């Protein structure tokens, strides 16, 4: 399996899902070329990878780094082989190809690639949530709107948190306060206080 085959294999169904296959490979290659890159990949998890081979290689990379602090083709390939995952990850040849096709990136460029890969992951999560919402709405049940609100809120707040570099607690508190007040009003126990007459 080569980079082109992996790219085509992971396009998804017609229309495809948002992904950055080249970016995923570049992040893996950077880790394999220079182990100290791995701890700098803030926000990257196994779920960040759309390509299954890339997700498997990343799992191997993380485990090898945790155990020895070193990442290389031999260690990653051995880790995958011991778990009967090497073929699923594209074989030794693909792991090697990732390294040979990855240039040395600056820290700034790696951060840009991380942003691209995690951004595509968030878009896939939104699509998944929307697919679930559409299915729920097609059932025509009265509680569908509640499901829409509960399904979309975590996605939207996650997006806000990502834009703020992880500091996304303020909107959660505001929403919880507004939602609590709204539920009290619906139940007939409105908030206490002096009426403004408006």
mmCIF file of C-alpha atoms in Angstrom:
data_model
loop_
_atom_site.group_PDB
_atom_site.id
_atom_site.type_symbol
_atom_site.label_atom_id
_atom_site.label_comp_id
_atom_site.label_asym_id
_atom_site.label_seq_id
_atom_site.Cartn_x
_atom_site.Cartn_y
_atom_site.Cartn_z
ATOM 1 C CA UNK A 1 0.000 0.000 0.000
ATOM 2 C CA UNK A 2 1.437 3.387 -0.910
ATOM 3 C CA UNK A 3 0.465 6.928 0.057
ATOM 4 C CA UNK A 4 -1.754 7.393 -3.001
ATOM 5 C CA UNK A 5 -3.617 4.111 -2.380
ATOM 6 C CA UNK A 6 -4.129 5.016 1.274
ATOM 7 C CA UNK A 7 -5.402 8.459 0.297
ATOM 8 C CA UNK A 8 -7.899 6.993 -2.179
ATOM 9 C CA UNK A 9 -8.956 4.188 0.157
ATOM 10 C CA UNK A 10 -9.850 6.676 2.860
ATOM 11 C CA UNK A 11 -11.937 9.136 0.863
ATOM 12 C CA UNK A 12 -15.138 7.658 2.315
ATOM 13 C CA UNK A 13 -18.406 7.253 0.444
ATOM 14 C CA UNK A 14 -19.379 9.403 -2.518
ATOM 15 C CA UNK A 15 -19.006 12.997 -1.426
ATOM 16 C CA UNK A 16 -16.512 11.791 1.188
ATOM 17 C CA UNK A 17 -15.921 13.065 4.702
ATOM 18 C CA UNK A 18 -13.580 15.939 5.545
ATOM 19 C CA UNK A 19 -10.055 14.667 6.068
ATOM 20 C CA UNK A 20 -6.437 15.664 5.579
ATOM 21 C CA UNK A 21 -4.726 12.383 4.677
ATOM 22 C CA UNK A 22 -1.479 14.095 3.669
ATOM 23 C CA UNK A 23 -1.473 16.042 6.946
ATOM 24 C CA UNK A 24 -2.032 12.862 8.954
ATOM 25 C CA UNK A 25 0.895 11.193 7.193
ATOM 26 C CA UNK A 26 3.056 14.283 7.732
ATOM 27 C CA UNK A 27 2.404 14.239 11.490
ATOM 28 C CA UNK A 28 3.273 10.539 11.710
ATOM 29 C CA UNK A 29 6.377 11.019 9.569
ATOM 30 C CA UNK A 30 7.512 13.931 11.740
ATOM 31 C CA UNK A 31 7.201 11.764 14.867
ATOM 32 C CA UNK A 32 9.060 8.888 13.217
ATOM 33 C CA UNK A 33 11.865 11.189 12.036
ATOM 34 C CA UNK A 34 12.119 13.111 15.314
ATOM 35 C CA UNK A 35 10.606 11.514 18.444
ATOM 36 C CA UNK A 36 10.433 14.790 20.372
ATOM 37 C CA UNK A 37 7.764 16.070 17.971
ATOM 38 C CA UNK A 38 5.132 13.738 19.497
ATOM 39 C CA UNK A 39 4.631 15.631 22.794
ATOM 40 C CA UNK A 40 4.075 18.854 20.838
ATOM 41 C CA UNK A 41 1.030 17.505 18.967
ATOM 42 C CA UNK A 42 -1.533 19.154 21.238
ATOM 43 C CA UNK A 43 -5.066 17.906 20.638
ATOM 44 C CA UNK A 44 -4.065 14.947 18.456
ATOM 45 C CA UNK A 45 -5.497 11.582 19.501
ATOM 46 C CA UNK A 46 -6.076 8.314 17.681
ATOM 47 C CA UNK A 47 -9.558 9.599 16.788
ATOM 48 C CA UNK A 48 -7.984 12.547 14.941
ATOM 49 C CA UNK A 49 -6.950 10.197 12.128
ATOM 50 C CA UNK A 50 -9.504 9.468 9.428
ATOM 51 C CA UNK A 51 -7.245 6.863 7.830
ATOM 52 C CA UNK A 52 -7.364 3.583 9.764
ATOM 53 C CA UNK A 53 -3.729 2.739 8.862
ATOM 54 C CA UNK A 54 -2.694 6.147 10.217
ATOM 55 C CA UNK A 55 -4.716 5.642 13.417
ATOM 56 C CA UNK A 56 -3.013 2.271 13.985
ATOM 57 C CA UNK A 57 0.450 3.682 13.314
ATOM 58 C CA UNK A 58 -0.253 6.576 15.679
ATOM 59 C CA UNK A 59 -1.295 4.129 18.426
ATOM 60 C CA UNK A 60 1.985 2.278 17.929
ATOM 61 C CA UNK A 61 3.975 5.532 17.926
ATOM 62 C CA UNK A 62 2.398 6.687 21.201
ATOM 63 C CA UNK A 63 2.951 3.344 22.940
ATOM 64 C CA UNK A 64 6.563 3.024 21.745
ATOM 65 C CA UNK A 65 7.285 6.568 22.924
ATOM 66 C CA UNK A 66 5.670 5.928 26.322
ATOM 67 C CA UNK A 67 7.736 2.785 26.861
ATOM 68 C CA UNK A 68 11.148 3.870 25.583
ATOM 69 C CA UNK A 69 11.032 7.536 24.609
ATOM 70 C CA UNK A 70 12.148 6.480 21.129
ATOM 71 C CA UNK A 71 10.173 6.002 17.938
ATOM 72 C CA UNK A 72 11.504 4.271 14.829
ATOM 73 C CA UNK A 73 10.375 2.039 11.974
ATOM 74 C CA UNK A 74 11.580 -1.145 13.632
ATOM 75 C CA UNK A 75 9.866 -0.444 16.957
ATOM 76 C CA UNK A 76 6.589 0.673 15.361
ATOM 77 C CA UNK A 77 6.545 -2.238 12.894
ATOM 78 C CA UNK A 78 7.305 -4.738 15.663
ATOM 79 C CA UNK A 79 4.534 -3.278 17.842
ATOM 80 C CA UNK A 80 2.036 -3.632 14.987
ATOM 81 C CA UNK A 81 3.234 -7.126 14.024
ATOM 82 C CA UNK A 82 2.916 -8.414 17.606
ATOM 83 C CA UNK A 83 -0.741 -7.352 17.570
ATOM 84 C CA UNK A 84 -1.409 -8.713 14.055
ATOM 85 C CA UNK A 85 -2.059 -5.161 12.837
ATOM 86 C CA UNK A 86 0.907 -4.635 10.526
ATOM 87 C CA UNK A 87 -0.982 -5.531 7.338
ATOM 88 C CA UNK A 88 -3.916 -3.322 8.377
ATOM 89 C CA UNK A 89 -1.455 -0.452 8.822
ATOM 90 C CA UNK A 90 -0.050 -0.888 5.300
ATOM 91 C CA UNK A 91 2.972 -3.012 6.166
ATOM 92 C CA UNK A 92 6.580 -2.082 6.873
ATOM 93 C CA UNK A 93 6.816 -0.573 3.405
ATOM 94 C CA UNK A 94 4.106 1.985 4.135
ATOM 95 C CA UNK A 95 5.587 2.941 7.516
ATOM 96 C CA UNK A 96 8.942 3.451 5.763
ATOM 97 C CA UNK A 97 7.304 5.428 2.948
ATOM 98 C CA UNK A 98 5.743 7.799 5.462
ATOM 99 C CA UNK A 99 9.217 8.591 6.775
ATOM 100 C CA UNK A 100 10.916 8.970 3.383
ATOM 101 C CA UNK A 101 8.152 11.207 2.016
ATOM 102 C CA UNK A 102 8.056 13.555 5.036
ATOM 103 C CA UNK A 103 10.262 16.650 4.919
ATOM 104 C CA UNK A 104 11.557 18.265 8.104
ATOM 105 C CA UNK A 105 8.867 20.713 9.215
ATOM 106 C CA UNK A 106 9.280 23.759 11.424
ATOM 107 C CA UNK A 107 7.378 23.830 14.723
ATOM 108 C CA UNK A 108 5.082 26.490 13.219
ATOM 109 C CA UNK A 109 4.276 24.316 10.195
ATOM 110 C CA UNK A 110 3.577 21.284 12.420
ATOM 111 C CA UNK A 111 1.160 23.419 14.451
ATOM 112 C CA UNK A 112 -0.634 24.374 11.212
ATOM 113 C CA UNK A 113 -0.904 20.718 10.182
ATOM 114 C CA UNK A 114 -2.250 19.808 13.641
ATOM 115 C CA UNK A 115 -4.877 22.535 13.243
ATOM 116 C CA UNK A 116 -5.886 21.171 9.838
ATOM 117 C CA UNK A 117 -6.155 17.550 11.022
ATOM 118 C CA UNK A 118 -8.084 18.396 14.208
ATOM 119 C CA UNK A 119 -10.312 20.818 12.285
ATOM 120 C CA UNK A 120 -11.303 18.047 9.881
ATOM 121 C CA UNK A 121 -11.964 15.772 12.852
ATOM 122 C CA UNK A 122 -14.364 18.342 14.342
ATOM 123 C CA UNK A 123 -16.176 18.612 11.004
ATOM 124 C CA UNK A 124 -16.591 14.819 10.896
ATOM 125 C CA UNK A 125 -18.026 14.918 14.423
ATOM 126 C CA UNK A 126 -20.528 17.593 13.370
ATOM 127 C CA UNK A 127 -21.552 15.497 10.344
ATOM 128 C CA UNK A 128 -22.014 12.438 12.564
ATOM 129 C CA UNK A 129 -24.145 14.437 15.009
ATOM 130 C CA UNK A 130 -26.187 15.929 12.152
ATOM 131 C CA UNK A 131 -26.791 12.486 10.648
ATOM 132 C CA UNK A 132 -28.127 11.359 14.014
ATOM 133 C CA UNK A 133 -30.301 14.459 14.326
ATOM 134 C CA UNK A 134 -31.747 13.975 10.825
ATOM 135 C CA UNK A 135 -32.576 10.352 11.632
ATOM 136 C CA UNK A 136 -34.225 11.434 14.891
ATOM 137 C CA UNK A 137 -36.249 14.182 13.193
ATOM 138 C CA UNK A 138 -37.455 11.759 10.505
ATOM 139 C CA UNK A 139 -38.979 9.641 13.256
ATOM 140 C CA UNK A 140 -41.277 12.624 13.882
ATOM 141 C CA UNK A 141 -41.376 12.319 17.647
ATOM 142 C CA UNK A 142 -42.166 15.375 19.774
ATOM 143 C CA UNK A 143 -38.910 15.113 21.700
ATOM 144 C CA UNK A 144 -36.839 15.509 18.514
ATOM 145 C CA UNK A 145 -36.144 19.198 19.195
ATOM 146 C CA UNK A 146 -34.802 18.348 22.645
ATOM 147 C CA UNK A 147 -32.549 15.761 21.019
ATOM 148 C CA UNK A 148 -31.324 18.385 18.537
ATOM 149 C CA UNK A 149 -30.421 20.779 21.341
ATOM 150 C CA UNK A 150 -28.699 18.136 23.446
ATOM 151 C CA UNK A 151 -26.792 16.696 20.475
ATOM 152 C CA UNK A 152 -25.506 19.948 19.000
ATOM 153 C CA UNK A 153 -24.547 21.786 22.170
ATOM 154 C CA UNK A 154 -21.442 19.693 22.988
ATOM 155 C CA UNK A 155 -20.235 20.009 19.383
ATOM 156 C CA UNK A 156 -20.685 23.787 19.321
ATOM 157 C CA UNK A 157 -19.072 24.237 22.725
ATOM 158 C CA UNK A 158 -16.203 21.977 21.678
ATOM 159 C CA UNK A 159 -15.654 24.233 18.690
ATOM 160 C CA UNK A 160 -15.621 27.320 20.911
ATOM 161 C CA UNK A 161 -13.169 25.613 23.255
ATOM 162 C CA UNK A 162 -10.874 24.719 20.351
ATOM 163 C CA UNK A 163 -10.939 28.309 19.055
ATOM 164 C CA UNK A 164 -10.007 29.563 22.525
ATOM 165 C CA UNK A 165 -7.206 27.060 22.902
ATOM 166 C CA UNK A 166 -9.185 24.831 25.259
ATOM 167 C CA UNK A 167 -10.712 27.555 27.439
ATOM 168 C CA UNK A 168 -14.364 26.842 26.712
ATOM 169 C CA UNK A 169 -15.971 26.776 30.169
ATOM 170 C CA UNK A 170 -17.596 30.223 30.087
ATOM 171 C CA UNK A 171 -20.241 29.357 27.436
ATOM 172 C CA UNK A 172 -21.093 26.114 29.263
ATOM 173 C CA UNK A 173 -21.893 28.006 32.454
ATOM 174 C CA UNK A 174 -23.932 30.615 30.571
ATOM 175 C CA UNK A 175 -25.924 27.933 28.774
ATOM 176 C CA UNK A 176 -26.563 25.985 31.975
ATOM 177 C CA UNK A 177 -27.858 29.128 33.684
ATOM 178 C CA UNK A 178 -30.108 30.089 30.747
ATOM 179 C CA UNK A 179 -31.397 26.532 30.340
ATOM 180 C CA UNK A 180 -32.222 26.246 34.050
ATOM 181 C CA UNK A 181 -34.134 29.551 33.961
ATOM 182 C CA UNK A 182 -36.011 28.481 30.815
ATOM 183 C CA UNK A 183 -37.055 25.182 32.423
ATOM 184 C CA UNK A 184 -38.278 27.029 35.548
ATOM 185 C CA UNK A 185 -40.397 29.339 33.394
ATOM 186 C CA UNK A 186 -41.930 26.395 31.511
ATOM 187 C CA UNK A 187 -42.736 24.689 34.813
ATOM 188 C CA UNK A 188 -44.417 27.829 36.089
ATOM 189 C CA UNK A 189 -41.846 28.551 38.773
ATOM 190 C CA UNK A 190 -40.207 31.581 37.208
ATOM 191 C CA UNK A 191 -37.171 33.126 38.861
ATOM 192 C CA UNK A 192 -37.852 35.215 41.942
ATOM 193 C CA UNK A 193 -37.154 38.939 41.980
ATOM 194 C CA UNK A 194 -38.748 42.268 41.218
ATOM 195 C CA UNK A 195 -40.736 42.351 37.982
ATOM 196 C CA UNK A 196 -39.708 45.083 35.572
ATOM 197 C CA UNK A 197 -43.074 44.970 33.835
ATOM 198 C CA UNK A 198 -41.441 44.230 30.487
#
